[in-house]
GROMACS .gro file of C-alpha atoms in nm:
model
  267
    1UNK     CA    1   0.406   1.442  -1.536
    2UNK     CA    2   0.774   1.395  -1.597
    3UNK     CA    3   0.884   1.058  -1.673
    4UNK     CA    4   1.074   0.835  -1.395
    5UNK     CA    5   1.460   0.790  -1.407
    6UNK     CA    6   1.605   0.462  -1.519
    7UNK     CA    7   1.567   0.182  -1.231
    8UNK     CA    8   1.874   0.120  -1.062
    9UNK     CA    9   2.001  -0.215  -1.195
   10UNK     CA   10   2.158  -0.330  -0.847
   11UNK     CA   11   1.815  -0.293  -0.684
   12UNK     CA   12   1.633  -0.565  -0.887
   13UNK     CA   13   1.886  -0.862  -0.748
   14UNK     CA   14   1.855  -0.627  -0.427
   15UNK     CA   15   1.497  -0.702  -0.429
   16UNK     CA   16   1.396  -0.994  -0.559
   17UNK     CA   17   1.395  -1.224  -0.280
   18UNK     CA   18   1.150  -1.028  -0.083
   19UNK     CA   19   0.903  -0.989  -0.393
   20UNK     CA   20   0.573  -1.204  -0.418
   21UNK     CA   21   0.677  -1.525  -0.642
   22UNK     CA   22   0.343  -1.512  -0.838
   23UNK     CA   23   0.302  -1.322  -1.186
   24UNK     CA   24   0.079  -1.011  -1.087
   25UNK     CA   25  -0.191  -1.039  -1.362
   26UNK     CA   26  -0.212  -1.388  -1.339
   27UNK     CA   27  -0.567  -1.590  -1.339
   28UNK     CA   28  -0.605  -1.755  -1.027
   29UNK     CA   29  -0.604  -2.115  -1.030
   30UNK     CA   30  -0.710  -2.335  -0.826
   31UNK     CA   31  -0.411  -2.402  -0.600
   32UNK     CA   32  -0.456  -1.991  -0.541
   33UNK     CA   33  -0.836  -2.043  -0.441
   34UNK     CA   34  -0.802  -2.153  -0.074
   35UNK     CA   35  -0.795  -1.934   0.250
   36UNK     CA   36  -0.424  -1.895   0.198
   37UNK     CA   37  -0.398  -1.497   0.208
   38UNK     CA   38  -0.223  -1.243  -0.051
   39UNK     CA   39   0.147  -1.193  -0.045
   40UNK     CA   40   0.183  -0.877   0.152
   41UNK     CA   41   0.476  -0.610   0.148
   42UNK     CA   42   0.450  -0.322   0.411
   43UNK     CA   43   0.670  -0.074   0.200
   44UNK     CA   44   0.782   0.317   0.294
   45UNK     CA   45   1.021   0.613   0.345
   46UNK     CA   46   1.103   0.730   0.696
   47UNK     CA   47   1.342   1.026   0.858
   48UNK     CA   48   1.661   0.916   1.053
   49UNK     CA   49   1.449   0.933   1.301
   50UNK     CA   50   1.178   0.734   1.198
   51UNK     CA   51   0.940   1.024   1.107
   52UNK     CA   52   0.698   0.912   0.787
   53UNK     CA   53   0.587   1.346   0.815
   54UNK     CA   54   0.713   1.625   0.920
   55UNK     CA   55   0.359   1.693   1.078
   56UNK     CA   56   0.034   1.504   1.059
   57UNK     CA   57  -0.163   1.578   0.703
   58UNK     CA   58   0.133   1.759   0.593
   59UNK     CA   59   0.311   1.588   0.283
   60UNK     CA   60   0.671   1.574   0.254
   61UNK     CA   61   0.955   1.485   0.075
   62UNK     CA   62   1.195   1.194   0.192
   63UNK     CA   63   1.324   0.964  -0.043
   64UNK     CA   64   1.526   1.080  -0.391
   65UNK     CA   65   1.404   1.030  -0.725
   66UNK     CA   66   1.623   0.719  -0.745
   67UNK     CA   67   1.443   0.503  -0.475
   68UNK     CA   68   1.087   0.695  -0.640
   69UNK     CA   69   1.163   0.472  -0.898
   70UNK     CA   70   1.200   0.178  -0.726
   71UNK     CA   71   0.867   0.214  -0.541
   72UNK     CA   72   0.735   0.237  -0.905
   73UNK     CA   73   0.906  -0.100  -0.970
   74UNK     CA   74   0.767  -0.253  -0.632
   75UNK     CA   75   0.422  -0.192  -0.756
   76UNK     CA   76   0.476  -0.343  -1.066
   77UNK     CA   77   0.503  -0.661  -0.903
   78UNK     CA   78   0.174  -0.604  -0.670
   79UNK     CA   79  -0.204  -0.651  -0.763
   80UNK     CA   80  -0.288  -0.375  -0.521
   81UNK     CA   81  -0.149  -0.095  -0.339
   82UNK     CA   82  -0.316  -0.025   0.006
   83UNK     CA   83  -0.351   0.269   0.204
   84UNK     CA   84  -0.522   0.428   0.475
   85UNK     CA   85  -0.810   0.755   0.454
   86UNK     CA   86  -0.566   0.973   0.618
   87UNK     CA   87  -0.251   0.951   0.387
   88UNK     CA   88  -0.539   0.983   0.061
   89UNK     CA   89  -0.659   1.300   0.201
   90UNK     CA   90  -0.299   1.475   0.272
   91UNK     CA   91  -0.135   1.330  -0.040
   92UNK     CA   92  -0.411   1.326  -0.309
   93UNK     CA   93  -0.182   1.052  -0.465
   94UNK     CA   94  -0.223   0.885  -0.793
   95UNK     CA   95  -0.189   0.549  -0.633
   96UNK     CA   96  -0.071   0.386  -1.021
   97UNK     CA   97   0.229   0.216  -1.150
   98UNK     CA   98   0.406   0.401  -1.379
   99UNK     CA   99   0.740   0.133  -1.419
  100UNK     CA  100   0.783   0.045  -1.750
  101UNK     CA  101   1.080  -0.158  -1.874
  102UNK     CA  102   1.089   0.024  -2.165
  103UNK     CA  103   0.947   0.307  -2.343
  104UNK     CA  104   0.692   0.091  -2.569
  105UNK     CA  105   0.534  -0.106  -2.278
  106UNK     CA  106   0.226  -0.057  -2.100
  107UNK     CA  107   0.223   0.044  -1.735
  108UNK     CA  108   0.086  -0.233  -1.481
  109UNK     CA  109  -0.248  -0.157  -1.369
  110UNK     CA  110  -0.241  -0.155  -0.976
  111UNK     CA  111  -0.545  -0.191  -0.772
  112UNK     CA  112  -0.615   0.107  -0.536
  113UNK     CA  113  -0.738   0.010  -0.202
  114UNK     CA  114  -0.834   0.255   0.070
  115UNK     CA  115  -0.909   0.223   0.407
  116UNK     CA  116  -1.188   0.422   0.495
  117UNK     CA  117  -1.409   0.342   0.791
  118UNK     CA  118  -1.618   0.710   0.763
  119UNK     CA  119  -1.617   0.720   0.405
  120UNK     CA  120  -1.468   1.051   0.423
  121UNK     CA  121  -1.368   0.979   0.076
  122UNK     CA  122  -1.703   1.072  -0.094
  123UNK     CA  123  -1.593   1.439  -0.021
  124UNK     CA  124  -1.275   1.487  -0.233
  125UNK     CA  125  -1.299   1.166  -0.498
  126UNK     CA  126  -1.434   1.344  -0.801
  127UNK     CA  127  -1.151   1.610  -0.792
  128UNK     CA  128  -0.849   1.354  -0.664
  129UNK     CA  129  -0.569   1.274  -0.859
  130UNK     CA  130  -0.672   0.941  -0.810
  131UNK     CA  131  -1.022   0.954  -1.037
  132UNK     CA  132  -0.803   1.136  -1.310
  133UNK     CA  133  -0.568   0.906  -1.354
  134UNK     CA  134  -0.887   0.637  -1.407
  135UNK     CA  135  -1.045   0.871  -1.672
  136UNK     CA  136  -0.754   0.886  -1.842
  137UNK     CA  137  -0.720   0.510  -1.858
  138UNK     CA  138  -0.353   0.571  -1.635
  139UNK     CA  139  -0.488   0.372  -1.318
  140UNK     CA  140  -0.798   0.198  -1.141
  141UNK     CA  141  -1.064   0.276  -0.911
  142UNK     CA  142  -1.047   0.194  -0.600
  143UNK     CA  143  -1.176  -0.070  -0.317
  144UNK     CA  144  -1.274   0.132  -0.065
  145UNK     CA  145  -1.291  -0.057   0.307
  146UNK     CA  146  -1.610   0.177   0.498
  147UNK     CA  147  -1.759   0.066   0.819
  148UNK     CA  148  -2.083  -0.169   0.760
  149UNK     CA  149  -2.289   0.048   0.994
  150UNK     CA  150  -2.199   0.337   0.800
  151UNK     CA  151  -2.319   0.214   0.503
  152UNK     CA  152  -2.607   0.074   0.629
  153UNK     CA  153  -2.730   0.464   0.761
  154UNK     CA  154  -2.596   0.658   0.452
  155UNK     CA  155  -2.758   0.462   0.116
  156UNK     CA  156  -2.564   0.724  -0.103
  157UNK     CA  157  -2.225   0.561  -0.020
  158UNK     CA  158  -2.346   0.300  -0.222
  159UNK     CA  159  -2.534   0.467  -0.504
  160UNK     CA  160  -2.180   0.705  -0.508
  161UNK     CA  161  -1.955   0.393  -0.575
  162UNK     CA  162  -2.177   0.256  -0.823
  163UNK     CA  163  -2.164   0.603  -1.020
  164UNK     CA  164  -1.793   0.571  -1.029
  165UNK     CA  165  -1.717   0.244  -1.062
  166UNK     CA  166  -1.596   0.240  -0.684
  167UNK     CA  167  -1.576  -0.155  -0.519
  168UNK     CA  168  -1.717  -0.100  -0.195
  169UNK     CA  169  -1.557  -0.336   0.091
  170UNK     CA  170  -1.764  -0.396   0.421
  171UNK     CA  171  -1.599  -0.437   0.718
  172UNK     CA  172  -1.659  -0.427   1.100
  173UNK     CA  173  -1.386  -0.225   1.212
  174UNK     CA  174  -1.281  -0.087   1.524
  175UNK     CA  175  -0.987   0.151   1.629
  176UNK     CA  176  -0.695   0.074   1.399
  177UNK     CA  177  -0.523  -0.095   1.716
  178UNK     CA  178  -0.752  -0.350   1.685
  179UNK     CA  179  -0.819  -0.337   1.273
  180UNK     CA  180  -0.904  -0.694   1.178
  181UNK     CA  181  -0.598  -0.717   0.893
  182UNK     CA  182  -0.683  -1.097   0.887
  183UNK     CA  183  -1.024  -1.090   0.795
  184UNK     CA  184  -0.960  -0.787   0.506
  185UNK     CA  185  -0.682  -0.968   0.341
  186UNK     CA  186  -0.912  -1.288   0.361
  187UNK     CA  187  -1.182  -1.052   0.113
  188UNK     CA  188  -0.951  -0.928  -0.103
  189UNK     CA  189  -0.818  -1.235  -0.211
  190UNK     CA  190  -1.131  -1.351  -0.260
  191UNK     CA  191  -1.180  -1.044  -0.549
  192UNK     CA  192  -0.798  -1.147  -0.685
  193UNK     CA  193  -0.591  -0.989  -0.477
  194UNK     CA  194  -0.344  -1.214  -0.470
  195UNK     CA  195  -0.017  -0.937  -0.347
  196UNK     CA  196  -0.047  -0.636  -0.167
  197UNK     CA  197   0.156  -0.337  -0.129
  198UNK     CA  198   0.119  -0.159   0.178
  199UNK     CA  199   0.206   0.186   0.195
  200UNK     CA  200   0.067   0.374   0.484
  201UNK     CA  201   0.016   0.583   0.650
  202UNK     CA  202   0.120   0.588   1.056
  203UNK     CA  203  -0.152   0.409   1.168
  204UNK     CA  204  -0.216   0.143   0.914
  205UNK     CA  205   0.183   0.066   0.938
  206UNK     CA  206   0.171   0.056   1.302
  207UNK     CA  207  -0.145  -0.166   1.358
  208UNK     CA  208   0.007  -0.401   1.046
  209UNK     CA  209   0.367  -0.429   1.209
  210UNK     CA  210   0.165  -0.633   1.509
  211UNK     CA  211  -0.056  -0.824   1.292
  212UNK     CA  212  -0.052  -1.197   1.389
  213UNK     CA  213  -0.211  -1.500   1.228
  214UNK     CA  214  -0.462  -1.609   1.571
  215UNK     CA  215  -0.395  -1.966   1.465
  216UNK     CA  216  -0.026  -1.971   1.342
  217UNK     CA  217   0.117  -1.697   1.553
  218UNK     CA  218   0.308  -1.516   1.249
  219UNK     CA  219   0.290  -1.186   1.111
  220UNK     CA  220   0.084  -1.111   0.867
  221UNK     CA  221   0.358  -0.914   0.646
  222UNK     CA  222   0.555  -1.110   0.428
  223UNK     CA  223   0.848  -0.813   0.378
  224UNK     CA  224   0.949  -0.521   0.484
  225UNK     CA  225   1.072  -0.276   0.264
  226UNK     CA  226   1.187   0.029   0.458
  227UNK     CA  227   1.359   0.375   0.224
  228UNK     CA  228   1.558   0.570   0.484
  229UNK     CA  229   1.638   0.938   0.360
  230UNK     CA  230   1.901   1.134   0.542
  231UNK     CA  231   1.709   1.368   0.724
  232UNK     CA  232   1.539   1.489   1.100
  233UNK     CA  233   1.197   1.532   1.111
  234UNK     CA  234   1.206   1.609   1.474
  235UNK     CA  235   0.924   1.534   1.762
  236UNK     CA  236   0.658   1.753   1.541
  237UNK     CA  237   0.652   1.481   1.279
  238UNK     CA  238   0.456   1.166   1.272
  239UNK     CA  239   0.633   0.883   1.388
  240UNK     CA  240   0.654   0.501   1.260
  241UNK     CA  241   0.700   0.306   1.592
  242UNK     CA  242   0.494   0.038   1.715
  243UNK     CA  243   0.386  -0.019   2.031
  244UNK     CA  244   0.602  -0.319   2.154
  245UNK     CA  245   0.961  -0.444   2.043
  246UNK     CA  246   1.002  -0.664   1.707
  247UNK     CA  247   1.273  -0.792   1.596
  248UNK     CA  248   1.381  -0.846   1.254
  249UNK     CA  249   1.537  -1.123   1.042
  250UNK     CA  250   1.684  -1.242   0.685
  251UNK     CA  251   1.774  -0.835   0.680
  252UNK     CA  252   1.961  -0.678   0.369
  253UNK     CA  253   2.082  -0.303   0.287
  254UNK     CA  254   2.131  -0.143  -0.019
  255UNK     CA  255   2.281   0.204  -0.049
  256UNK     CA  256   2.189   0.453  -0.352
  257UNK     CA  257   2.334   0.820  -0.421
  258UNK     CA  258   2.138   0.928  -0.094
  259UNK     CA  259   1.893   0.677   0.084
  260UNK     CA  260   1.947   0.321   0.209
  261UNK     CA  261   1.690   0.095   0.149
  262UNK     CA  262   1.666  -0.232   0.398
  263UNK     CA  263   1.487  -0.482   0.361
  264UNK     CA  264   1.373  -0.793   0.590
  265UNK     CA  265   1.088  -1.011   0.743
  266UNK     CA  266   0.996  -1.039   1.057
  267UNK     CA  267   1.005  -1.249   1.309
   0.00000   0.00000   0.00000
């Protein structure tokens, strides 16, 4: 795999503001044991016109190799990178970190996390790009969200994730309009996670975008990092848009050789 280009040095002051405050491999201590929940950035690359595909399961191309880098650098300051079954199965990503601030340091070891109701996982796992990169001691295994009821009728989920040192996550999920974001982030701080990086795909971003705290009101996402590349995916392609208006706030833009980048919280 060829090695990333140099991180762009504006994008680190850029950045930083919207990055958790916490060192990444930290212990947790006890101020970090409550119900507070992990720092989470809802991070990806969209079309002009705010197409994340250019059809559903198909993979494509958005951002340049400069702002590649820079999602590199964004994990490096996660515990865990989250995604949903969908994006797994059209990618086959690696889900690492491969930032490295030089040449003789080790990569940060990001925590793959999976949301995958059906465990439809089990299928493609042991030939994924993800399970190489743990054999060759370049990534993690996963924690892989399946439906309780699921793996209360199918035993072998469990005996599957044992064999490959999967962390199997219960939850009682729904449709992803009504996902219960709350009560996941709630379990995986309580394994560590302590800063999330939320990649996709359509429907995880678009049932996270309305996440609310029931007590507090706010959203559940901490920043949004959005890579715009300068291209039409047109009405085939899979479209980022939620399902009411939101507005945006403390918003900054960077520009690189092709995309912009913005970033922002919500309100």
């Amino acid at each position: 795999m060829a090695s990333l280009p140099p991180l762009t040095e504006s994008l680190i002051p850029f950045l930083d503001p919207y990055l958790p405050r916490i060192n990444p491999t930290a212990v947790l201590d006890k101020a970090e044991t409550d119900d507070s929940l992990p720092f989470i950035t809802l991070t990806f690359a969209q079309s002009i016109d705010s197409r994340i595909s250019s059809s559903p399961g198909a993979r494509t191309s958005i951002s340049h190799l400069e702002t590649k880098t820079m999602t590199h650098y964004l994990r490096s300051k996660h515990d865990a990178i989250l995604i949903g079954i969908g994006t797994f199965l059209a990618d086959d990503p690696i889900l690492n970190c491969r930032f490295k601030i030089n040449h003789d340091d080790s990569s940060h070891l990001i925590r793959p996390v999976i949301i995958d109701p059906t465990f439809k996982l089990g299928f493609y796992y042991e030939k994924s790009k993800l399970r190489q990169a743990f054999l060759e001691s370049k990534g993690l295994p996963p924690i892989v969200l399946v439906r309780l009821s699921e793996i209360r009728s199918n035993p072998e989920i469990k005996s599957f994730c044992t064999l490959h040192k999967i962390m199997l996550l219960p939850i009682e999920t729904e449709p992803a309009s009504e996902f219960r974001w709350l009560k996941v982030f709630k379990e995986l701080k309580k394994r560590h996670i302590k800063s999330i990086m939320v990649e996709g795909g359509a429907s995880v971003i678009n049932s996270l975008l309305l996440a609310r705290d029931p007590s507090s009101g706010k959203s559940l996402i901490n920043s949004l990092i959005i890579t715009i590349g300068p291209v039409f995916l047109g009405k085939s392609g899979v479209e980022v848009s939620p399902c009411k208006e939101l507005r945006l706030t403390d918003v900054s833009w960077w520009t690189g050789v092709q995309d912009s980048v913005i970033c922002s919280h919500l309100k």
